[in-house]
Coordinates of N, CA and C in Angstrom, one line a residue:
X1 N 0.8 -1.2 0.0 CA 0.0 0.0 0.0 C 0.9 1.2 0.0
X2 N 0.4 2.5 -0.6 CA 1.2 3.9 -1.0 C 0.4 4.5 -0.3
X3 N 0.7 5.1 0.3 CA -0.6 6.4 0.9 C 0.2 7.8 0.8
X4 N -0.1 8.9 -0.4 CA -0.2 10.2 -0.6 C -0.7 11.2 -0.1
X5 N -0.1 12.3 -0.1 CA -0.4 13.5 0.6 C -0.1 14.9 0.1
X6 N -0.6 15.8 -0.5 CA -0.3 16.7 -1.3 C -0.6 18.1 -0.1
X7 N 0.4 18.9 -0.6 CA 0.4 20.5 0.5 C 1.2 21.0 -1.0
X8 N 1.0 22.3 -0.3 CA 1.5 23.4 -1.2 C 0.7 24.4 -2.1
X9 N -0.6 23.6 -2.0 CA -1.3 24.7 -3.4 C -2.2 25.9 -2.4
X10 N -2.7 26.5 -3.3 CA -3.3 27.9 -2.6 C -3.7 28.9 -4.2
X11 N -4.0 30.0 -3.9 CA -3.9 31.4 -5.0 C -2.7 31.9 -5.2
X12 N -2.6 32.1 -6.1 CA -1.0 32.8 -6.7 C -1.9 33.9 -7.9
X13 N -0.9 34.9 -8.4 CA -1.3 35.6 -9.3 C -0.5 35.0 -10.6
X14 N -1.3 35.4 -11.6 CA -1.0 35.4 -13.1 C 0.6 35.7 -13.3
X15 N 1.8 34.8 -13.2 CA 3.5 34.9 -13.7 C 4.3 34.7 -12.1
X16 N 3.2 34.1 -11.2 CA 3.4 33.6 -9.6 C 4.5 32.4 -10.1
X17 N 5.0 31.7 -8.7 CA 5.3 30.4 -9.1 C 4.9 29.8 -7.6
X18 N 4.5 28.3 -7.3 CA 4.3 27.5 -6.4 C 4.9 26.2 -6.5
X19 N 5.2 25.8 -5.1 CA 5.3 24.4 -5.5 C 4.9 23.4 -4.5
X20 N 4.1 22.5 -5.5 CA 3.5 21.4 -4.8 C 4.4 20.3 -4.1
X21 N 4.3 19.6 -2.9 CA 5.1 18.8 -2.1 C 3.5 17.5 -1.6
X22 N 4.7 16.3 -2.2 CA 3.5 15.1 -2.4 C 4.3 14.2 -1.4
X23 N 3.9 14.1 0.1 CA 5.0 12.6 1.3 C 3.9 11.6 0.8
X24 N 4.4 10.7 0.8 CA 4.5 9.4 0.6 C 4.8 8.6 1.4
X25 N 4.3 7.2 1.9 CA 4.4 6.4 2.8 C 4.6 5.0 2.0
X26 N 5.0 3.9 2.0 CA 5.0 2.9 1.6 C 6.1 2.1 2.1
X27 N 6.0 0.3 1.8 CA 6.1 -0.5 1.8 C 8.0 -0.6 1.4
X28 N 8.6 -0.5 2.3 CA 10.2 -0.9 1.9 C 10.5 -1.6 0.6
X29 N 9.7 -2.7 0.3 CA 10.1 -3.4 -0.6 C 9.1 -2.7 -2.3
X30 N 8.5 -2.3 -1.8 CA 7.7 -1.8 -3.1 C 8.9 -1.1 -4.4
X31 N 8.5 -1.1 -5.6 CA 9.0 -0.2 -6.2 C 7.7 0.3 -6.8
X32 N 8.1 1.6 -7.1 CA 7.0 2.5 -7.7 C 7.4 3.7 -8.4
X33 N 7.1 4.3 -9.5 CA 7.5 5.1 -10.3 C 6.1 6.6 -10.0
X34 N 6.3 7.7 -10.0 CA 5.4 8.7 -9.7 C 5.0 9.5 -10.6
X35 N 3.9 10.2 -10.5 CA 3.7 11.7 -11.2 C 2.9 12.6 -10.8
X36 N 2.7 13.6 -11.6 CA 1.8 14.9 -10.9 C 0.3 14.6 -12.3
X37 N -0.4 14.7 -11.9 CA -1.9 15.1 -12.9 C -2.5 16.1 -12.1
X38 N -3.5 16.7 -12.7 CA -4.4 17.5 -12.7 C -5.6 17.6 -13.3
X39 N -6.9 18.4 -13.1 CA -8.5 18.3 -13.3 C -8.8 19.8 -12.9
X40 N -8.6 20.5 -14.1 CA -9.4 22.3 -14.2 C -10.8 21.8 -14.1
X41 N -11.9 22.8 -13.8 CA -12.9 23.0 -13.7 C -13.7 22.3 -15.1
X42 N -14.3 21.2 -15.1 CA -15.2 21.3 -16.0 C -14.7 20.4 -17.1
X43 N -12.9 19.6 -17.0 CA -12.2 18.9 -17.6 C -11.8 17.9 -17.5
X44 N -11.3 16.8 -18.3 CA -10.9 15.4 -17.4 C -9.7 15.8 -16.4
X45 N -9.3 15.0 -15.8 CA -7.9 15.0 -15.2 C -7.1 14.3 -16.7
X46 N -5.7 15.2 -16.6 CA -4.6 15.5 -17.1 C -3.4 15.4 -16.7
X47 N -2.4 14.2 -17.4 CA -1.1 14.1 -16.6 C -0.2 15.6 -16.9
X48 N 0.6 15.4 -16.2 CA 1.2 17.3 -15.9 C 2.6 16.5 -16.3
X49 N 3.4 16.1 -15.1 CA 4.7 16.0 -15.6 C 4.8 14.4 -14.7
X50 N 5.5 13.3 -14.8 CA 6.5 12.1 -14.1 C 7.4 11.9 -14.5
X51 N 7.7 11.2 -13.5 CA 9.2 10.4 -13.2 C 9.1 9.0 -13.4
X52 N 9.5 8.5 -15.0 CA 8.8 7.1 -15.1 C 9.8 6.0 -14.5
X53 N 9.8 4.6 -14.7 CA 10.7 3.9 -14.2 C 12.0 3.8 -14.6
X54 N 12.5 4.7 -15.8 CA 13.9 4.5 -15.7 C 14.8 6.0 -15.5
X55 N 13.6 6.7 -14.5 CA 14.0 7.6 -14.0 C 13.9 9.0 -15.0
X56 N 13.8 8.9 -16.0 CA 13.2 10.1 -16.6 C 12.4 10.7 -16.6
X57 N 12.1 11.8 -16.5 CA 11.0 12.6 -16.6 C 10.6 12.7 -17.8
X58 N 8.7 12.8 -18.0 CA 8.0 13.4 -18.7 C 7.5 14.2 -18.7
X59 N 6.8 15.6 -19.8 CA 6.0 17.0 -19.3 C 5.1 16.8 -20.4
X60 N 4.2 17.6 -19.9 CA 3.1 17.7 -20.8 C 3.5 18.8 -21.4
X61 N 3.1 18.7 -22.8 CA 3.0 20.4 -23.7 C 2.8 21.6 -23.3
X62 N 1.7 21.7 -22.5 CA 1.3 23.0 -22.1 C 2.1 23.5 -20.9
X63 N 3.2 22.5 -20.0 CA 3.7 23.1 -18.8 C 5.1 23.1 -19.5
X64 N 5.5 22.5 -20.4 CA 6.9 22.4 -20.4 C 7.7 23.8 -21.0
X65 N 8.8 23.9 -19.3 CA 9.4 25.3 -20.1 C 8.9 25.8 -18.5
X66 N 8.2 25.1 -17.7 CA 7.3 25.9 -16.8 C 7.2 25.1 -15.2
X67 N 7.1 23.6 -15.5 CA 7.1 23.1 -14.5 C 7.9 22.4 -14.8
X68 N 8.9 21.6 -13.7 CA 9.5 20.7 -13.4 C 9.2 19.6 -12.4
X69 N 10.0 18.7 -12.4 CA 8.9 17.4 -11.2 C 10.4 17.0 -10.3
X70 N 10.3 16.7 -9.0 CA 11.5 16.3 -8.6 C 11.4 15.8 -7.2
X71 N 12.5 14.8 -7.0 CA 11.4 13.8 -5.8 C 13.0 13.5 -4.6
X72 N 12.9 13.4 -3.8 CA 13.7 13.3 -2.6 C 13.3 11.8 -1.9
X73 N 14.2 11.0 -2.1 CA 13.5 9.5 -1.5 C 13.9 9.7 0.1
X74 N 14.8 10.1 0.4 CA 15.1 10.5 1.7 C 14.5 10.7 2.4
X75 N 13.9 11.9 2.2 CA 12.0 12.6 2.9 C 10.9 11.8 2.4
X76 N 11.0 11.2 1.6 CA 9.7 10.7 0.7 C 8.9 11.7 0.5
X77 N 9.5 12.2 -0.4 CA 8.7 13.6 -1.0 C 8.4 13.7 -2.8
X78 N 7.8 13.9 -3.3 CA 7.7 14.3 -4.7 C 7.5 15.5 -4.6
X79 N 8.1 16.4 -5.4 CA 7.7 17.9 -6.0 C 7.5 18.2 -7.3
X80 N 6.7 19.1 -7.3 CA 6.0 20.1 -8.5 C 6.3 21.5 -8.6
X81 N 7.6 21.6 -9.4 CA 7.7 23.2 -9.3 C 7.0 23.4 -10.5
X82 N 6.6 24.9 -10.2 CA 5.6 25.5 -10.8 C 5.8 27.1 -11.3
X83 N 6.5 27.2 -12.2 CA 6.7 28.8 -12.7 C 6.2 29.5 -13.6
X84 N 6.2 30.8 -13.9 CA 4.8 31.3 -14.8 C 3.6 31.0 -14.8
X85 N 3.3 30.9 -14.0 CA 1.7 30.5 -14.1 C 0.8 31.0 -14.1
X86 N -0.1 30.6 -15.7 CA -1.4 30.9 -16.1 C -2.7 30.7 -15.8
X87 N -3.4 31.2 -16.1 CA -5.0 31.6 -15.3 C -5.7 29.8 -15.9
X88 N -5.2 29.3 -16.9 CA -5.4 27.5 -17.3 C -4.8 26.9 -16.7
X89 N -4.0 27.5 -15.7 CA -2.9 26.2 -14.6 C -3.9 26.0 -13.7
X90 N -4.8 26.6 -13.0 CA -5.9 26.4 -12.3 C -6.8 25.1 -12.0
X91 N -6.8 24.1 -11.4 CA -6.9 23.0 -11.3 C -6.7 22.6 -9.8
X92 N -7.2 21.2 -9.7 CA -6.8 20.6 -8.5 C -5.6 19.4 -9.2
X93 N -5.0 19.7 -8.4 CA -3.2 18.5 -8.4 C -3.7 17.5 -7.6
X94 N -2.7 16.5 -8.3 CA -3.1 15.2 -8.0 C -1.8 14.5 -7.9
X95 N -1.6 14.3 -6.6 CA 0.1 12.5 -7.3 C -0.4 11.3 -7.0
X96 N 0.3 10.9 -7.6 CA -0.2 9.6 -8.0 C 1.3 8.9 -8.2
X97 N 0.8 7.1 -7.7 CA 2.0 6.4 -7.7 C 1.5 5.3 -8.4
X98 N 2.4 4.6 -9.2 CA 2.3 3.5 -9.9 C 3.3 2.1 -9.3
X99 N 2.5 0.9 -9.1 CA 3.2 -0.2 -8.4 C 3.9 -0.6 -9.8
X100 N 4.8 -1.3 -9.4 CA 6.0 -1.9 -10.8 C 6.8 -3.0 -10.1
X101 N 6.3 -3.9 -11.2 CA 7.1 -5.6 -11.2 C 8.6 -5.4 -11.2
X102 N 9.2 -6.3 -10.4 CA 11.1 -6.2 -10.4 C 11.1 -7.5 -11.7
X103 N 11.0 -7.1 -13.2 CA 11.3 -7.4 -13.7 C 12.3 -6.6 -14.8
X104 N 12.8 -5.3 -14.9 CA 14.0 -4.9 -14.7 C 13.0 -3.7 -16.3
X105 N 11.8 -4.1 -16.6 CA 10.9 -3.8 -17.5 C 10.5 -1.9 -17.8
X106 N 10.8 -1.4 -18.5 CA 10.1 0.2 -18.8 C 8.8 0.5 -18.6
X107 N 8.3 1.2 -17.2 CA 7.0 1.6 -17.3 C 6.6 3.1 -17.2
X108 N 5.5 3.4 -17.9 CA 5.3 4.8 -17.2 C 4.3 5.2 -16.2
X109 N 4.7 6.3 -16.1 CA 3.8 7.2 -14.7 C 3.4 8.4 -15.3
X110 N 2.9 8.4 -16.5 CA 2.5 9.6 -17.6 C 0.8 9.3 -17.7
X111 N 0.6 8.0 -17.4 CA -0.9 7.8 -18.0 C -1.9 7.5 -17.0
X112 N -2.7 8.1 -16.7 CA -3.8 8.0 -15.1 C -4.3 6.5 -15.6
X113 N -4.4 5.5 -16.3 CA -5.0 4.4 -15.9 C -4.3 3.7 -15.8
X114 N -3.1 3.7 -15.7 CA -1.8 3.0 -15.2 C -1.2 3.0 -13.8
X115 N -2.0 4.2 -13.2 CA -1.4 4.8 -11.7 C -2.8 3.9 -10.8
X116 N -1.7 3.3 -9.3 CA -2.2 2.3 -8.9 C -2.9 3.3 -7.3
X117 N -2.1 4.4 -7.0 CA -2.7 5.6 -6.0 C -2.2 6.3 -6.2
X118 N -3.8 7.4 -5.4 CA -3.8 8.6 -5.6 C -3.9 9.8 -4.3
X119 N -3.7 11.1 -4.5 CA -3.6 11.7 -3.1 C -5.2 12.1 -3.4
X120 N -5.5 12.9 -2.5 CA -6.5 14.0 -2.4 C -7.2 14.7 -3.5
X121 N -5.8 15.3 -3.7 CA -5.5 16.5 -4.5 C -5.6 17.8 -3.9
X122 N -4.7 19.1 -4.4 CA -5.0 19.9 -3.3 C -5.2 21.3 -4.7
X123 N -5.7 22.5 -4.5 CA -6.0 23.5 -5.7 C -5.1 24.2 -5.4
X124 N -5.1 24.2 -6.8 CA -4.4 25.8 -7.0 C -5.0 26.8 -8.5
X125 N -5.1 27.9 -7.7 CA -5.8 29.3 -8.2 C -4.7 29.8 -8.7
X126 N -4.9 30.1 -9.7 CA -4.2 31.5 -10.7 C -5.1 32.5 -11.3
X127 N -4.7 34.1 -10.7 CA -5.7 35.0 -10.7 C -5.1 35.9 -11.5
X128 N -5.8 36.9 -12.4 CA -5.1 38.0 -12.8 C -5.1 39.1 -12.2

């Protein structure tokens, strides 16, 4: 079992920057690959950026140039930095962890029906 926790979001203004902080709990022996999604008002949820299993990062189109993803195993922490941000960044965040076989195999943490948990989610406002 993974159990997530997202802090960090709130109102920012139009060219703000924030950043999301996702602790994580889990199982010593687990392996698990992460990411950030999100769900604006009125829209599906949308993967934002991960960290898939051979440790690369992925971004979506619309953040890239803008957010970055970056995770601390130490603290068990994932982060979501977040710069420039637009009145369409507006959404509730979401992390999400994906369980993964030790069969030494490429998976991602880019696609919400792949991810095995989820946090809360917490909002964030961008205002002009």
């Amino acid at each position: 079992q993974v159990q997530l926790e997202e802090s960090g979001g709130g109102s920012v203004q139009v060219g703000g920057s924030l950043r999301l902080s996702c602790t994580y709990s889990r199982d010593t022996y687990r392996r698990n690959c992460m990411g950030w999604f999100r769900q604006a008002p009125g829209k599906e949820r949308e993967a934002v950026v991960s960290i898939d299993s051979d440790g690369r990062t992925r971004t979506a189109e619309p953040v890239k140039g803008r957010f970055t993803i970056s995770q601390d195993n130490a603290k068990n922490s994932l982060y979501l930095h977040m710069n420039s941000l637009k009145p369409d960044d507006t959404a509730m965040y979401y992390c999400a962890a994906r369980d993964l076989p030790y069969d030494g195999g490429w998976y991602s943490c880019f696609v919400e029906a792949f991810m095995t948990y989820w946090g809360k989610g917490i909002l964030v406002t961008v205002s002009s």
